[in-house]
Coordinates of C-alpha atoms in Angstrom, one line a residue:
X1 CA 0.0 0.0 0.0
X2 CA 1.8 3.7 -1.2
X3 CA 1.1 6.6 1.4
X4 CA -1.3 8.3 -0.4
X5 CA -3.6 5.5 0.2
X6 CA -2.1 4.7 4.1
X7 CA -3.6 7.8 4.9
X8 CA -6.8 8.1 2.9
X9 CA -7.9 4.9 4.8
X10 CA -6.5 5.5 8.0
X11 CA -8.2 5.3 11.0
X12 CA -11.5 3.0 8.6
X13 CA -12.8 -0.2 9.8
X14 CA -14.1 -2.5 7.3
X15 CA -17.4 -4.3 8.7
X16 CA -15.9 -7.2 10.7
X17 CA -14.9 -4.8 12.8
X18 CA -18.9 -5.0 14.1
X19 CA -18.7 -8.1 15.2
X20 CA -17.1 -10.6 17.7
X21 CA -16.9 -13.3 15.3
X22 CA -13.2 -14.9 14.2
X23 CA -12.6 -13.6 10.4
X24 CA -12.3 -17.4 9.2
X25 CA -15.7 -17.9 10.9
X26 CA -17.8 -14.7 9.9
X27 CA -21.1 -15.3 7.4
X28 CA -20.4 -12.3 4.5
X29 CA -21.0 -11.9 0.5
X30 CA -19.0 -14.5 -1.0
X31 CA -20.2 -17.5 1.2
X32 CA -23.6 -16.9 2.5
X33 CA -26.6 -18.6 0.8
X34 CA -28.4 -15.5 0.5
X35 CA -28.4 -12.0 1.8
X36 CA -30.8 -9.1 3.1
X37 CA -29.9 -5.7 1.8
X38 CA -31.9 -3.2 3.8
X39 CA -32.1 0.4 3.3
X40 CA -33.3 3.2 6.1
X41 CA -33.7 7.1 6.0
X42 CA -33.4 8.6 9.2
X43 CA -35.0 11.4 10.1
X44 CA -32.9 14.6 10.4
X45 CA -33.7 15.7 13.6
X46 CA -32.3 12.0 15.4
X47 CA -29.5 11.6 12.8
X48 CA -27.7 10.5 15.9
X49 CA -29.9 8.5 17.9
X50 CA -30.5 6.3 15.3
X51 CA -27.4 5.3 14.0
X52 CA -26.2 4.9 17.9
X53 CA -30.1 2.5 18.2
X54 CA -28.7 0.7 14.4
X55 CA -25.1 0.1 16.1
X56 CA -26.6 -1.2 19.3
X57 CA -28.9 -3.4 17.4
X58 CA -26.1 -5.2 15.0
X59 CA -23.6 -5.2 18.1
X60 CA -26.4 -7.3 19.9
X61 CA -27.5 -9.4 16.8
X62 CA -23.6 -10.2 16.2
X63 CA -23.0 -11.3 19.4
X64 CA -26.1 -13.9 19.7
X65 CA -26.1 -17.3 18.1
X66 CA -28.3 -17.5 15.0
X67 CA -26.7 -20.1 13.4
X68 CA -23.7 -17.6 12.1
X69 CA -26.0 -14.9 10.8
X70 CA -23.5 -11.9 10.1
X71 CA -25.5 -8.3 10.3
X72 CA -23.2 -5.4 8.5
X73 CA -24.3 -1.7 9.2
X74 CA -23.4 1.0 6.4
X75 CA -23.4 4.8 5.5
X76 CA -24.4 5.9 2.1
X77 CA -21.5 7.5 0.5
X78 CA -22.2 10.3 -1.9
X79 CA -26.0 10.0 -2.1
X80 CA -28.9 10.6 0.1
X81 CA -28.0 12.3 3.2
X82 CA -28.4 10.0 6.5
X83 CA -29.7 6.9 4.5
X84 CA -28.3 3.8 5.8
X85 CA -27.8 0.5 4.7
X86 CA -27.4 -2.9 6.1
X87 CA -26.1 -6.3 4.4
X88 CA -27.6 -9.3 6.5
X89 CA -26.1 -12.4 5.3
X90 CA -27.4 -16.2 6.4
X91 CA -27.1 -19.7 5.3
X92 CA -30.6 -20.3 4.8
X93 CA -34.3 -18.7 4.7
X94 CA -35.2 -20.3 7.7
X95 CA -32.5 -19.0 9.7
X96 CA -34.5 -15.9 9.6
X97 CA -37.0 -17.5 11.7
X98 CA -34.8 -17.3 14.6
X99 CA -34.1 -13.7 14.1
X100 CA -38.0 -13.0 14.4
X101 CA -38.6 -14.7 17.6
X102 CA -35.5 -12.8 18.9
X103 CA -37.0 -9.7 18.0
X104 CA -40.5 -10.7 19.2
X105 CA -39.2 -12.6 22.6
X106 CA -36.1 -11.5 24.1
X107 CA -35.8 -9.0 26.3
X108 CA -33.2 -6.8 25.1
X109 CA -33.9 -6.7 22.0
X110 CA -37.3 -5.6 22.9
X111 CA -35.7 -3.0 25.2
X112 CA -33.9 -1.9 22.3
X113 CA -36.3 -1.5 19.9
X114 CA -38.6 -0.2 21.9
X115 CA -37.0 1.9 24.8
X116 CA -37.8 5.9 24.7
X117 CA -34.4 7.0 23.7
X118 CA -35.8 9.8 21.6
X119 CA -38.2 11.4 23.8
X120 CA -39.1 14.6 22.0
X121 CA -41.2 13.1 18.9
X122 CA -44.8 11.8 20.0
X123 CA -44.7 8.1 18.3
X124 CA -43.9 4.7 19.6
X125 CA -41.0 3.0 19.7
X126 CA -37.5 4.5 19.6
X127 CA -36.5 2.7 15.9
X128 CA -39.8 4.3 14.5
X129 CA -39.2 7.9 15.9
X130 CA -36.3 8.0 14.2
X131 CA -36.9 6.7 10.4
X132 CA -38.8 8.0 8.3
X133 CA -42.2 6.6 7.6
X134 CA -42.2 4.0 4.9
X135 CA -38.8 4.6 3.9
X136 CA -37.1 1.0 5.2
X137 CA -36.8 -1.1 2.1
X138 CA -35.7 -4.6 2.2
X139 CA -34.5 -6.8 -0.9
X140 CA -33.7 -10.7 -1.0
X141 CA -30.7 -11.5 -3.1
X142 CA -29.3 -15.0 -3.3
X143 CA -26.2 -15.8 -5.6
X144 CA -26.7 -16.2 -9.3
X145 CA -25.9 -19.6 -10.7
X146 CA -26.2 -21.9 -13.2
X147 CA -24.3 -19.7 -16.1
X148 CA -20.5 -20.6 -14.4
X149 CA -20.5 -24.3 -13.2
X150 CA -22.6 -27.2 -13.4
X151 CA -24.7 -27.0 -10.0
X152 CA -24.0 -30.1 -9.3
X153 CA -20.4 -30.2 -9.6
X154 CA -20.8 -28.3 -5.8
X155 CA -22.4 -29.2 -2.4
X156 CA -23.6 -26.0 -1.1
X157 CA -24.0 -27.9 2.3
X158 CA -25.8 -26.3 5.2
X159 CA -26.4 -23.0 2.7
X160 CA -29.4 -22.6 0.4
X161 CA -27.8 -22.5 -3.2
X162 CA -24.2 -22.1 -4.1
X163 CA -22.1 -19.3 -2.6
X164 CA -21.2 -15.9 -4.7
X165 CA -17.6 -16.8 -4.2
X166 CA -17.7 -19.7 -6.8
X167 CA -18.3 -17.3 -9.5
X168 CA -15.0 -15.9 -9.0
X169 CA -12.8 -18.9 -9.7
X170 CA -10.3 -17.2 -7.5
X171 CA -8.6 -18.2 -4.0
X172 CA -10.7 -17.2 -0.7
X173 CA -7.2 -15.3 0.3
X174 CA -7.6 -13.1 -2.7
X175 CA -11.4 -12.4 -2.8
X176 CA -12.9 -9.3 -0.9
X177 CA -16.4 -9.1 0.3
X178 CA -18.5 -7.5 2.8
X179 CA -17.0 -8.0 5.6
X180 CA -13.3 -7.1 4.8
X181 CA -13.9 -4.2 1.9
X182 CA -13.7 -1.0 2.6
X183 CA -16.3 -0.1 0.2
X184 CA -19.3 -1.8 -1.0
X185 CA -20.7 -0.8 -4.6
X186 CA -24.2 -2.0 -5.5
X187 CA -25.3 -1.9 -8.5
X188 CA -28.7 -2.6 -9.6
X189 CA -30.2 -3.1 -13.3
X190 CA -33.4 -4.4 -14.7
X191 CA -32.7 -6.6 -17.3
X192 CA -35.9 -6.8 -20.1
X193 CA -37.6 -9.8 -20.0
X194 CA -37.3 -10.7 -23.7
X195 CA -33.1 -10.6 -23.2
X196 CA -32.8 -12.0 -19.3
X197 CA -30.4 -14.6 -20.5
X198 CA -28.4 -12.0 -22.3
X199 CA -28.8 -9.5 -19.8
X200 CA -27.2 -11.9 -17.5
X201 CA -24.5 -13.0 -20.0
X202 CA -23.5 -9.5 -19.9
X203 CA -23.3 -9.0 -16.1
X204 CA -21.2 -12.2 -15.4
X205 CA -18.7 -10.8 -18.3
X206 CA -18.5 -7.3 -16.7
X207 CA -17.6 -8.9 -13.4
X208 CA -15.1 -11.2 -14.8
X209 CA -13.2 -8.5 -16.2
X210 CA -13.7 -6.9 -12.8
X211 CA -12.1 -10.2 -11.0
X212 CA -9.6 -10.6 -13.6
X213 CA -7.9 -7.1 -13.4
X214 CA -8.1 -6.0 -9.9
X215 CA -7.2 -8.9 -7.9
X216 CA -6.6 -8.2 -4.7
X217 CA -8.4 -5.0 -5.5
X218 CA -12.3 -5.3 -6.1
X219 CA -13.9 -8.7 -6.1
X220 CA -17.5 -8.7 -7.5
X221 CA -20.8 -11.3 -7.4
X222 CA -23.6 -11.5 -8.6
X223 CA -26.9 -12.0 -7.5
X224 CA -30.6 -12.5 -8.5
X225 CA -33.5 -10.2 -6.5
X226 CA -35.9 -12.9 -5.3
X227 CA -39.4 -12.7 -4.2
X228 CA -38.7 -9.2 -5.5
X229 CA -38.8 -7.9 -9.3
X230 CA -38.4 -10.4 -11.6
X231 CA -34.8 -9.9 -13.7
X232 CA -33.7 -7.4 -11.7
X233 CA -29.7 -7.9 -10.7
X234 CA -28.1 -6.7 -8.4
X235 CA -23.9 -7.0 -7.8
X236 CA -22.1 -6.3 -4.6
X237 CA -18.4 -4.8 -5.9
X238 CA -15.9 -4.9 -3.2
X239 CA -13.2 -2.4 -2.9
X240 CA -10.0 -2.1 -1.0
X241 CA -10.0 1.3 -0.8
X242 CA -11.0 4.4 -2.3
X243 CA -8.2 4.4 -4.6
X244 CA -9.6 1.2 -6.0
X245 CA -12.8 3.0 -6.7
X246 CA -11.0 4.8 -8.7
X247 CA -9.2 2.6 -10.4
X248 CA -12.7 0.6 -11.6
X249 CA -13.9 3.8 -12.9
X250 CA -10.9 3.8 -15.0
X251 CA -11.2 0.6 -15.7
X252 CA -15.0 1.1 -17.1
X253 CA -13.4 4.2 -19.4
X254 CA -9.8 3.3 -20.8
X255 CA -9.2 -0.6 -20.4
X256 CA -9.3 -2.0 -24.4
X257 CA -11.0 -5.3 -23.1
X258 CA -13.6 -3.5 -21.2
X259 CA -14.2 -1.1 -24.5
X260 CA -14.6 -4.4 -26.7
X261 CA -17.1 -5.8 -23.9
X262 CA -19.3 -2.7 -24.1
X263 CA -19.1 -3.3 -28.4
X264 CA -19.5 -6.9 -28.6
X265 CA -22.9 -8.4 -29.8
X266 CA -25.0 -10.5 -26.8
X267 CA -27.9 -10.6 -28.9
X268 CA -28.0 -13.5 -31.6
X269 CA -28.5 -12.5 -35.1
X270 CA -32.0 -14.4 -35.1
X271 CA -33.6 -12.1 -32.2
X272 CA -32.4 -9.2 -34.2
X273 CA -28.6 -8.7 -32.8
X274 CA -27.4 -5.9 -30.2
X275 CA -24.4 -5.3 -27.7
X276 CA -26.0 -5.3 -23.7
X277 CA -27.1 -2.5 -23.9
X278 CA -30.5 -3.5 -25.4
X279 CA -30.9 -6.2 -22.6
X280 CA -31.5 -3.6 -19.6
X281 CA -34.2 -1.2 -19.6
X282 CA -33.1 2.2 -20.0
X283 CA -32.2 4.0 -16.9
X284 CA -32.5 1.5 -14.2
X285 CA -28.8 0.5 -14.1
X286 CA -27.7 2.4 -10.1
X287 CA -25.1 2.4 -8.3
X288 CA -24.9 3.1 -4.1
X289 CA -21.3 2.9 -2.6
X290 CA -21.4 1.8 0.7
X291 CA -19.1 2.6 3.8
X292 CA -18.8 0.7 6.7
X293 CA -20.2 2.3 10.1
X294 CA -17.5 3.5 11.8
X295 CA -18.3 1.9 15.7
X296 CA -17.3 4.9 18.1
X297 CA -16.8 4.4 21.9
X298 CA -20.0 4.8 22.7
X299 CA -21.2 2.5 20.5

């Protein structure tokens, strides 16, 4: 690492830093079976409050035993303004079971949730006095597969479908993910139903070239929305560093494969030919970089 980036990430935690768990041990991106991304606004006025209630919350959900559940709080770099994120990762649907009777039987987590920490906002519940009405999201994303390996060339084991990690074809050493990047990048697109194949030809090329140039640097996966919109992707891009931010951006303007990617045609002669970019609907292709929480003593 040169200086210049020592000291723009000094002093950053990536997300394992929220919780107790051993590294080797922690649920994240790459080897979950599928994952919760959910999205809050706070309210102005408690800005504070509830990202101290939101650290207080993952501390305690960490620390419990629900069958290795991993629960990653982030900030919302360079969009809206106090909108937070969260990446909850699990092995299977039914492990979220247990995180509903938690929430609905034990005692601190009902003191948590519903303790008046924010006392000058008539409502009930501290969580609810301070997010905005209507503004939590959630969105069920579970590894794409069947376009890289034979499913049943893999056991996925005690997890729900195959991990993200196997679309990489790189080491675990090398790969970054939520719980060790410094910054998240998800992207969302809709691909058109008449082109979901090709639309999803596309996005595992994109990452590859992703994978393949920045090792060590950004690691990306891809990921289905289900029980959601129908063919709309999502990836999770992990970065080192801000400087590796950068260098996809760069990547994405100057690299000659990424160029020849962006002209080359996913669309078979016979449905009327086309490069990718006729396989998303127009304007629904986002991107939210994520930040890590950064715990504070308090917290």
């Amino acid at each position: 690492m040169d200086q210049r980036t020592a000291r723009r990430t000094a002093g950053l935690s990536p997300a394992s830093a929220q919780s107790p768990v051993p590294a080797d041990k922690l649920l994240h991106s790459g080897n979950s079976g599928f994952t919760i991304a959910r999205s809050a606004q706070l309210k102005y006025v408690h800005r504070d409050e509830g990202r101290k209630l939101f650290a207080s919350v993952i501390a305690y959900m960490n620390q419990s035993d629900l069958n290795g559940a991993s629960f990653y709080f982030y900030e919302e770099a360079f969009g809206k303004q106090d909108r937070v994120h969260w990446l909850i990762h699990w092995k299977t649907p039914n492990d979220y079971a247990i995180s509903l009777h938690m929430v609905d039987h034990d005692e601190k987590m009902i003191d948590l949730l519903e303790s008046d920490r924010v006392v000058d906002d008539a409502s009930a519940g501290v969580w609810g006095r301070a997010v905005v009405e209507g503004s939590v999201q959630e969105r069920i994303l579970v590894p794409q597969h069947g376009l890289v390996h034979e499913e049943d060339d893999h056991d996925p084991g005690e997890l729900w479908v195959d991990p993200a990690k196997l679309q990489t074809g790189r080491p675990d050493g090398e790969l970054l993910h939520s719980a060790n990047a410094m910054l998240t990048l998800h992207r969302t697109g809709q691909a058109t139903h008449e082109f979901r194949k090709e639309a999803r030809l596309y996005a595992f090329a994109w990452q590859n070239e992703v994978n393949r140039k920045l090792p060590g640097r950004a690691t990306s996966y891809l990921y289905e929305e289900t029980f959601g919109v129908m063919d709309r992707l999502h990836w999770l891009v992990h970065l080192k560093d801000f400087d590796a931010y950068q260098e996809l951006l760069e990547l994405e303007r100057t690299d000659k494969d990424f160029r020849a990617l962006g002209e080359r045609q996913f669309i078979a002669d016979q449905k009327g030919g086309g490069t990718w970019g006729r396989t998303y609907v127009p304007g629904t292709i986002e991107d939210t970089l994520l930040l890590p929480h950064q715990l504070t003593a308090a917290e």
